[in-house]
mmCIF file of C-alpha atoms in Angstrom:
data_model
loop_
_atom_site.group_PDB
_atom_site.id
_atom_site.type_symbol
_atom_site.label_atom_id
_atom_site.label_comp_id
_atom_site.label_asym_id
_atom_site.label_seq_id
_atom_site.Cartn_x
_atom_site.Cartn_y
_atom_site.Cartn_z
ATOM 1 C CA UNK A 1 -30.625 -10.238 2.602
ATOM 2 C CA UNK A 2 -28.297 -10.695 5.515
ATOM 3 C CA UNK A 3 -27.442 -8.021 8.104
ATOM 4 C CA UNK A 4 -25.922 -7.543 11.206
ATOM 5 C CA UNK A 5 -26.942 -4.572 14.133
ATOM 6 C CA UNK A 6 -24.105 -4.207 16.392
ATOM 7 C CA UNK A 7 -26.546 -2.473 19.379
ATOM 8 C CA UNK A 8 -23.491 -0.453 20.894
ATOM 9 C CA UNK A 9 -21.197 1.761 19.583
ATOM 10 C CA UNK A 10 -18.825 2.316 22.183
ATOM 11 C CA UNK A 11 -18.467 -0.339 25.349
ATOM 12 C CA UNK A 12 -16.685 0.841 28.489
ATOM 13 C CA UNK A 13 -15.560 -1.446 31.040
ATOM 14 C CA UNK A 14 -12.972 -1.961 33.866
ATOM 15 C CA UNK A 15 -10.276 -4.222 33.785
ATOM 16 C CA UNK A 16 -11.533 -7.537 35.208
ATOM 17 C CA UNK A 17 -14.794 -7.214 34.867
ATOM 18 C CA UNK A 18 -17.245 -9.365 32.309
ATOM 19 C CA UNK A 19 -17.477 -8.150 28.496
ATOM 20 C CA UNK A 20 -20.580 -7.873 26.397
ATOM 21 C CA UNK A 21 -20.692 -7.120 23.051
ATOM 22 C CA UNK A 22 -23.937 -7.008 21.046
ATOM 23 C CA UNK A 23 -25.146 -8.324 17.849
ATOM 24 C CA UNK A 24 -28.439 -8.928 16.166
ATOM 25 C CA UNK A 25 -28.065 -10.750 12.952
ATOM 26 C CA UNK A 26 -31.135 -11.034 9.812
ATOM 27 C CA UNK A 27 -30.728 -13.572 7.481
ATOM 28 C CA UNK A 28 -33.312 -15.821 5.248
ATOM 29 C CA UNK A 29 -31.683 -18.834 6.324
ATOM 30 C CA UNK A 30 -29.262 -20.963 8.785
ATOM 31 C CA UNK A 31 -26.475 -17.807 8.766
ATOM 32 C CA UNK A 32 -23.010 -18.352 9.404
ATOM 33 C CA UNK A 33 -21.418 -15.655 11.686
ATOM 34 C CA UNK A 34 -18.287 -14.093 12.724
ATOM 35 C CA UNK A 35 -16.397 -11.959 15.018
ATOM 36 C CA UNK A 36 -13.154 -9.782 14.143
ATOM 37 C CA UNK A 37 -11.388 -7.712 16.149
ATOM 38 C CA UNK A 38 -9.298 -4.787 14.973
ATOM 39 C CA UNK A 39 -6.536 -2.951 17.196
ATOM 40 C CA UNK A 40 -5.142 0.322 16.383
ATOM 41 C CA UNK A 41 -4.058 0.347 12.983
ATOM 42 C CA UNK A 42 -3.877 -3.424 12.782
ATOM 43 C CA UNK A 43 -5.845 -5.591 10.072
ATOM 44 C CA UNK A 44 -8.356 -7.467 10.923
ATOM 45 C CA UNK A 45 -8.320 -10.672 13.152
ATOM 46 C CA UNK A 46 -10.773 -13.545 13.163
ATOM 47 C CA UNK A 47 -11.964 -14.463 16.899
ATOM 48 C CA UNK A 48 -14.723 -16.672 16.285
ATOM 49 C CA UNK A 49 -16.798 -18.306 14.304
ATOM 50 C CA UNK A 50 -20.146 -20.014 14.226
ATOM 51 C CA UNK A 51 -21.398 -22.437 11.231
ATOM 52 C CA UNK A 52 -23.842 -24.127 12.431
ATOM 53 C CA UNK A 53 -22.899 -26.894 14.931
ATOM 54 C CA UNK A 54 -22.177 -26.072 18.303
ATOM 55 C CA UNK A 55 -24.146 -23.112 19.364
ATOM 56 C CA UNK A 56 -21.769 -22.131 22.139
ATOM 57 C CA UNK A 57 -18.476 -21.328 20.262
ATOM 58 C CA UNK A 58 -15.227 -20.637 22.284
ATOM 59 C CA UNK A 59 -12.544 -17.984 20.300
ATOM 60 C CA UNK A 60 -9.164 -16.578 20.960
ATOM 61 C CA UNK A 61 -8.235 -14.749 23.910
ATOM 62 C CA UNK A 62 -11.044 -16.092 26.141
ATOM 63 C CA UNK A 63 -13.864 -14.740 24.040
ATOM 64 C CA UNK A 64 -16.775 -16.847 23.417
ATOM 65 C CA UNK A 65 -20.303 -15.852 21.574
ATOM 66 C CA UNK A 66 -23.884 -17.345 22.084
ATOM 67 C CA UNK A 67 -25.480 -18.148 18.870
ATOM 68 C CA UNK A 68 -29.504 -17.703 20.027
ATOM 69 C CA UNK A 69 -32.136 -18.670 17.138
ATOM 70 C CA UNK A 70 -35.095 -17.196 18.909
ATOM 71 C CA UNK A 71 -34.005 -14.519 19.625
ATOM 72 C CA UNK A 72 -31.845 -13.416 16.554
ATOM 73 C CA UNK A 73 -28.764 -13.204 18.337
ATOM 74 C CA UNK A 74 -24.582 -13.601 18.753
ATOM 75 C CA UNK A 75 -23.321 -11.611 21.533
ATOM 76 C CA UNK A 76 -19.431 -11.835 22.461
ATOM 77 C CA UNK A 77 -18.965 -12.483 25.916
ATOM 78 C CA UNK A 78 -15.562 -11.847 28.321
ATOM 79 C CA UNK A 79 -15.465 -13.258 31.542
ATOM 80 C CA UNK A 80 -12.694 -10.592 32.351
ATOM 81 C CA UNK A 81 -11.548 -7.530 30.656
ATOM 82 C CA UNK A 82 -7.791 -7.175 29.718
ATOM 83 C CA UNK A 83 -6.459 -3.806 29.282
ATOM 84 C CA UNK A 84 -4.926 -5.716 25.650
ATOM 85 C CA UNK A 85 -8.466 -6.290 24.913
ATOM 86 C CA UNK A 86 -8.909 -2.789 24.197
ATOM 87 C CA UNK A 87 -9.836 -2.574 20.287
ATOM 88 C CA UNK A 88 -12.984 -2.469 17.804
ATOM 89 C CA UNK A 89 -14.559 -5.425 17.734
ATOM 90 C CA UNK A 90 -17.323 -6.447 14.439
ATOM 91 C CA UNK A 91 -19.854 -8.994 14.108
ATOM 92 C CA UNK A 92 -20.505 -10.529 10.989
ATOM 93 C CA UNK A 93 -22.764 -12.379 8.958
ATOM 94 C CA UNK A 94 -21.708 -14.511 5.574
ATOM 95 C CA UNK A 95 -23.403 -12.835 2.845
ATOM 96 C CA UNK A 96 -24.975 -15.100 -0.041
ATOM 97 C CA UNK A 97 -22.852 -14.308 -3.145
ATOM 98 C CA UNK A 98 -20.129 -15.630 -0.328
ATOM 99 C CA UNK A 99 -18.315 -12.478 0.835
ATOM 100 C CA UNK A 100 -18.614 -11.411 4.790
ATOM 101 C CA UNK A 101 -20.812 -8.570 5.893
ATOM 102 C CA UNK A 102 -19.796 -6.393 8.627
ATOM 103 C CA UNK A 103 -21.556 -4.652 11.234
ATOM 104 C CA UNK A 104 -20.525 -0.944 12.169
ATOM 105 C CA UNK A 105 -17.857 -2.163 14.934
ATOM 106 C CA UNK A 106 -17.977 -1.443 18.685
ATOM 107 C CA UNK A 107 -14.907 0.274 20.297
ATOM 108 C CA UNK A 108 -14.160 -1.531 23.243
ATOM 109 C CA UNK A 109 -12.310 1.007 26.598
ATOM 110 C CA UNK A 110 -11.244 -0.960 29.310
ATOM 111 C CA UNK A 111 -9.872 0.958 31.993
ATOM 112 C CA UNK A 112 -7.473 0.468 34.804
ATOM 113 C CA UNK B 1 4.798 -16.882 6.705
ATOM 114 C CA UNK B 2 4.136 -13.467 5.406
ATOM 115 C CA UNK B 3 0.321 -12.661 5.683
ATOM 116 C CA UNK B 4 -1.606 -10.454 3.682
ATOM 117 C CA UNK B 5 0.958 -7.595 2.240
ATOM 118 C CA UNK B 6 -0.591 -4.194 1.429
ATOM 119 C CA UNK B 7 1.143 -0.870 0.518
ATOM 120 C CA UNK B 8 1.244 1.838 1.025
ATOM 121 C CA UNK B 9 0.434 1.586 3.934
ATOM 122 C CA UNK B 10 -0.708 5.252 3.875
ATOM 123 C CA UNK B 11 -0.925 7.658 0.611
ATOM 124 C CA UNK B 12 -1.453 11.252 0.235
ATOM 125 C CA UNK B 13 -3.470 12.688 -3.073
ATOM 126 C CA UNK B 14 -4.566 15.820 -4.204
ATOM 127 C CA UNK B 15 -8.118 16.098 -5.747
ATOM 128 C CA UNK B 16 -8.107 14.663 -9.233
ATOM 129 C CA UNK B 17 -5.157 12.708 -8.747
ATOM 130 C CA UNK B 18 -4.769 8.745 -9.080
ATOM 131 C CA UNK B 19 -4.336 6.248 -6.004
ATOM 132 C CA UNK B 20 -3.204 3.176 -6.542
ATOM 133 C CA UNK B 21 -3.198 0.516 -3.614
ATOM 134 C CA UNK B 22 -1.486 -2.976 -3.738
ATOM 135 C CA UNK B 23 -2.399 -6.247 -1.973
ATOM 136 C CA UNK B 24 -0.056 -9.423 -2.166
ATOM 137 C CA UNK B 25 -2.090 -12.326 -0.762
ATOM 138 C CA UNK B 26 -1.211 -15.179 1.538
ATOM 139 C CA UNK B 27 1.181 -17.536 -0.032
ATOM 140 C CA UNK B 28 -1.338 -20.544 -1.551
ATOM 141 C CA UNK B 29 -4.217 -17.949 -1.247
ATOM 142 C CA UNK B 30 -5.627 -17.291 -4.856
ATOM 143 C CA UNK B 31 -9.037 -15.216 -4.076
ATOM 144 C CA UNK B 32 -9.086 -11.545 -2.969
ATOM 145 C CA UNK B 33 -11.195 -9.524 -1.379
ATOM 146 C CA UNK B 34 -11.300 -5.238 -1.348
ATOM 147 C CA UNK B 35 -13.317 -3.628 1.382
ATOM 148 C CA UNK B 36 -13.249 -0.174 2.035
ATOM 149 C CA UNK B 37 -13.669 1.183 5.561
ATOM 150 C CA UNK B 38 -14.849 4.715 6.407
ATOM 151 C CA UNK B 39 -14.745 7.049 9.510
ATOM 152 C CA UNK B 40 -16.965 5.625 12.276
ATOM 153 C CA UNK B 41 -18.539 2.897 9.602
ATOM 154 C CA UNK B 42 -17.980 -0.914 9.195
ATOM 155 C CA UNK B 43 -16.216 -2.474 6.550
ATOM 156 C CA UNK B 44 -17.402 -2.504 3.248
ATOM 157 C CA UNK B 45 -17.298 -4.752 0.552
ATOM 158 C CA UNK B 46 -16.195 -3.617 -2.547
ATOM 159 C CA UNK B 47 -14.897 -6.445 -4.951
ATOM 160 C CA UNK B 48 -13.814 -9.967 -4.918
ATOM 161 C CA UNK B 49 -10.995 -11.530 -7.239
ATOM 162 C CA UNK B 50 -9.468 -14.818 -8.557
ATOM 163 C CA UNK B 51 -6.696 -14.464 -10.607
ATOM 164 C CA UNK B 52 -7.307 -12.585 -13.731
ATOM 165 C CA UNK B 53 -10.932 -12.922 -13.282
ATOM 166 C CA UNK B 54 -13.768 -10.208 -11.341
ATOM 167 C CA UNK B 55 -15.866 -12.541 -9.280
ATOM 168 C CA UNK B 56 -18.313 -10.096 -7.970
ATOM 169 C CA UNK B 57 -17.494 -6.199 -7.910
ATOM 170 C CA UNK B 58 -21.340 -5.859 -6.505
ATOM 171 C CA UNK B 59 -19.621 -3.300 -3.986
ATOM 172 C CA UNK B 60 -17.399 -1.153 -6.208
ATOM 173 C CA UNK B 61 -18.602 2.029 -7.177
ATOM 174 C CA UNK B 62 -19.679 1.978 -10.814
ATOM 175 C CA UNK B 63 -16.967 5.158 -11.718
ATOM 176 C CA UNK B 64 -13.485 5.898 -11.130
ATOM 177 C CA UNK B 65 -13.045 2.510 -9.237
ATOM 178 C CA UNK B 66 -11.528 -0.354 -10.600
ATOM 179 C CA UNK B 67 -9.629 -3.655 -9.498
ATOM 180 C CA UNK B 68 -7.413 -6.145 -11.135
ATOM 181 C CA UNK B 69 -6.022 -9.462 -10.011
ATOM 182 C CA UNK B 70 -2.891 -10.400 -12.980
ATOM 183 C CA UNK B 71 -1.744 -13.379 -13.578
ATOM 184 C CA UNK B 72 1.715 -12.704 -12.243
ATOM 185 C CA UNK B 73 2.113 -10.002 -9.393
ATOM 186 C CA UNK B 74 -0.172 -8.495 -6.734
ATOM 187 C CA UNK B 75 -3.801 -7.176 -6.920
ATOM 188 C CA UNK B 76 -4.057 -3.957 -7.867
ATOM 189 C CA UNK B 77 -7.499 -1.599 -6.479
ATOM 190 C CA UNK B 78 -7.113 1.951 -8.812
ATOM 191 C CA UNK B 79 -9.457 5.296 -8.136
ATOM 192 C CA UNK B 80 -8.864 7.947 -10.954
ATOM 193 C CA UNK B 81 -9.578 11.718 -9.928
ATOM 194 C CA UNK B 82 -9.906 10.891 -6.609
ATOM 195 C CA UNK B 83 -12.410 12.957 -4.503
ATOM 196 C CA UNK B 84 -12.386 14.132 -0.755
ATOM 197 C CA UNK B 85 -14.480 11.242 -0.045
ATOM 198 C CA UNK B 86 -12.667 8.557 -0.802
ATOM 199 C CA UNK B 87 -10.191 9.428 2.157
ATOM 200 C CA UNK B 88 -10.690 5.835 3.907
ATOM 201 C CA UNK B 89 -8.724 2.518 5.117
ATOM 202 C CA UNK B 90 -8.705 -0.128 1.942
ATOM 203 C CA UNK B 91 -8.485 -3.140 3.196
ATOM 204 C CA UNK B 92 -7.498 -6.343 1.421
ATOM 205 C CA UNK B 93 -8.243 -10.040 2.134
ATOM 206 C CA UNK B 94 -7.186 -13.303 1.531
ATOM 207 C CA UNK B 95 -8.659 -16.709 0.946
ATOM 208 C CA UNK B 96 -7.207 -20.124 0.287
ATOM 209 C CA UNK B 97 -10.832 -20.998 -1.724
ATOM 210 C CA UNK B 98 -13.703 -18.584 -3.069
ATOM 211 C CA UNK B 99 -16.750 -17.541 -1.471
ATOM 212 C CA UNK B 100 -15.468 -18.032 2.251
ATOM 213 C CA UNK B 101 -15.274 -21.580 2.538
ATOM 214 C CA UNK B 102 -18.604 -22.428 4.489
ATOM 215 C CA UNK B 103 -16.210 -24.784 6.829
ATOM 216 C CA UNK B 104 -13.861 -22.440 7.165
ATOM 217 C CA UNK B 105 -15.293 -18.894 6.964
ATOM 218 C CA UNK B 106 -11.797 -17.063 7.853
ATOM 219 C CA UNK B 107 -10.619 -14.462 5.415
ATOM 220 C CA UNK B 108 -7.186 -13.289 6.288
ATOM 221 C CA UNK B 109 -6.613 -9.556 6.295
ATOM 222 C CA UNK B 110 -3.625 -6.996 5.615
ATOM 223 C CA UNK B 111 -3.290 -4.278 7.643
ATOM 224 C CA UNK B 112 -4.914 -1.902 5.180
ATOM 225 C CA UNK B 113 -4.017 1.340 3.071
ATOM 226 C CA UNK B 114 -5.315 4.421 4.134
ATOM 227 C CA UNK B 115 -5.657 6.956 1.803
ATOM 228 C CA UNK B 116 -6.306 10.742 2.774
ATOM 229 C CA UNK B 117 -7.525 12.969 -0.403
ATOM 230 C CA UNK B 118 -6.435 16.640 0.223
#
């Protein structure tokens, strides 16, 4: 079955300084992953995705995420915080009847 | 281009009472998705729809819960005698093609219903 672990619940960080956001992904083969972001009672917004070809994928907003084989891992990476970047952010993993399986979300602060 | 249209956006029920939540998907979209979000949790999936066909309610609870997707007119996700713990954000997604294209992998979301059970 596929999972994702989002390691961090809550992520503090100034404003211009790097984000990193977590993930550990478990799936029984090649897995296509995801990351949404969600502001204050906002739907959901896709940032990135990977599926399988380059495993360095660039999103919105100057996010990008690592896709790492060995060692079970998509983190999100920021070069520099934005005080608009300031939301919950999920990683998630295709499931395989088709549907998208989210991780528990990590609240991003970024402070002044 | 309207997105994904849900309402209410919020709704207020008393124990035992029925909730109703709507979702109009993107024009051209023709698959939707229910997923349920609780306090401090991730989203949930609950059920996936074409129209007038359940594609997989693997994620619905198997009692008071149920979803429709008509012919004509928006999806429809019901909860009879609703209990304390369904308080949650709904949230409903949209897809031009089922199961999450593998090239494309987006599902579009509305901004969700929340629904607080007194």
């Amino acid at each position: 079955a596929q999972s994702v672990t989002q390691l961090d619940s809550h992520v503090s960080v100034s404003e211009g300084t790097p984000v990193l956001l977590r993930c550990n992904y478990s799936s029984s083969y090649s897995p296509s992953l995801f990351w949404y972001v969600q502001h204050p009672n906002k739907g959901l917004q896709l940032l990135l995705k990977y599926t399988s070809a380059a495993t360095l994928v660039k999103g919105i907003n100057g996010f990008e995420a690592e896709f790492k084989k060995s060692e079970t891992s998509f983190h999100l990476t920021k070069p520099s915080a934005h005080m608009s970047d300031a939301a919950e952010y999920f990683c998630v993993v295709r499931g395989s009847q088709g549907n998208l399986i989210f991780g528990k979300g990590t609240k991003l602060s970024v402070k002044p | 281009n309207a997105g994904v249209m849900q309402n209410p956006r919020h709704l207020v029920r008393r124990r035992g009472q029925e909730a109703r939540l709507r979702c109009s998907p993107m024009k051209g979209h023709s698959h939707v998705y229910w997923y349920r979000q609780l306090p401090e949790e991730g989203l949930k999936f609950m059920v996936y729809l074409q129209k007038e066909n359940i594609i997989d309610e693997s994620g619905m609870p198997k009692e008071r819960f149920s979803a429709e997707f008509p012919k004509e007119g928006p999806s429809i996700l019901r909860i009879q005698q609703v209990v304390r713990g369904d308080s949650a954000a709904y949230f409903c997604a949209s897809s031009p093609s089922g199961q999450v294209s593998f090239n494309t992998g987006e599902l579009f979301f509305g901004e969700g219903s929340r629904l607080t059970v007194l």
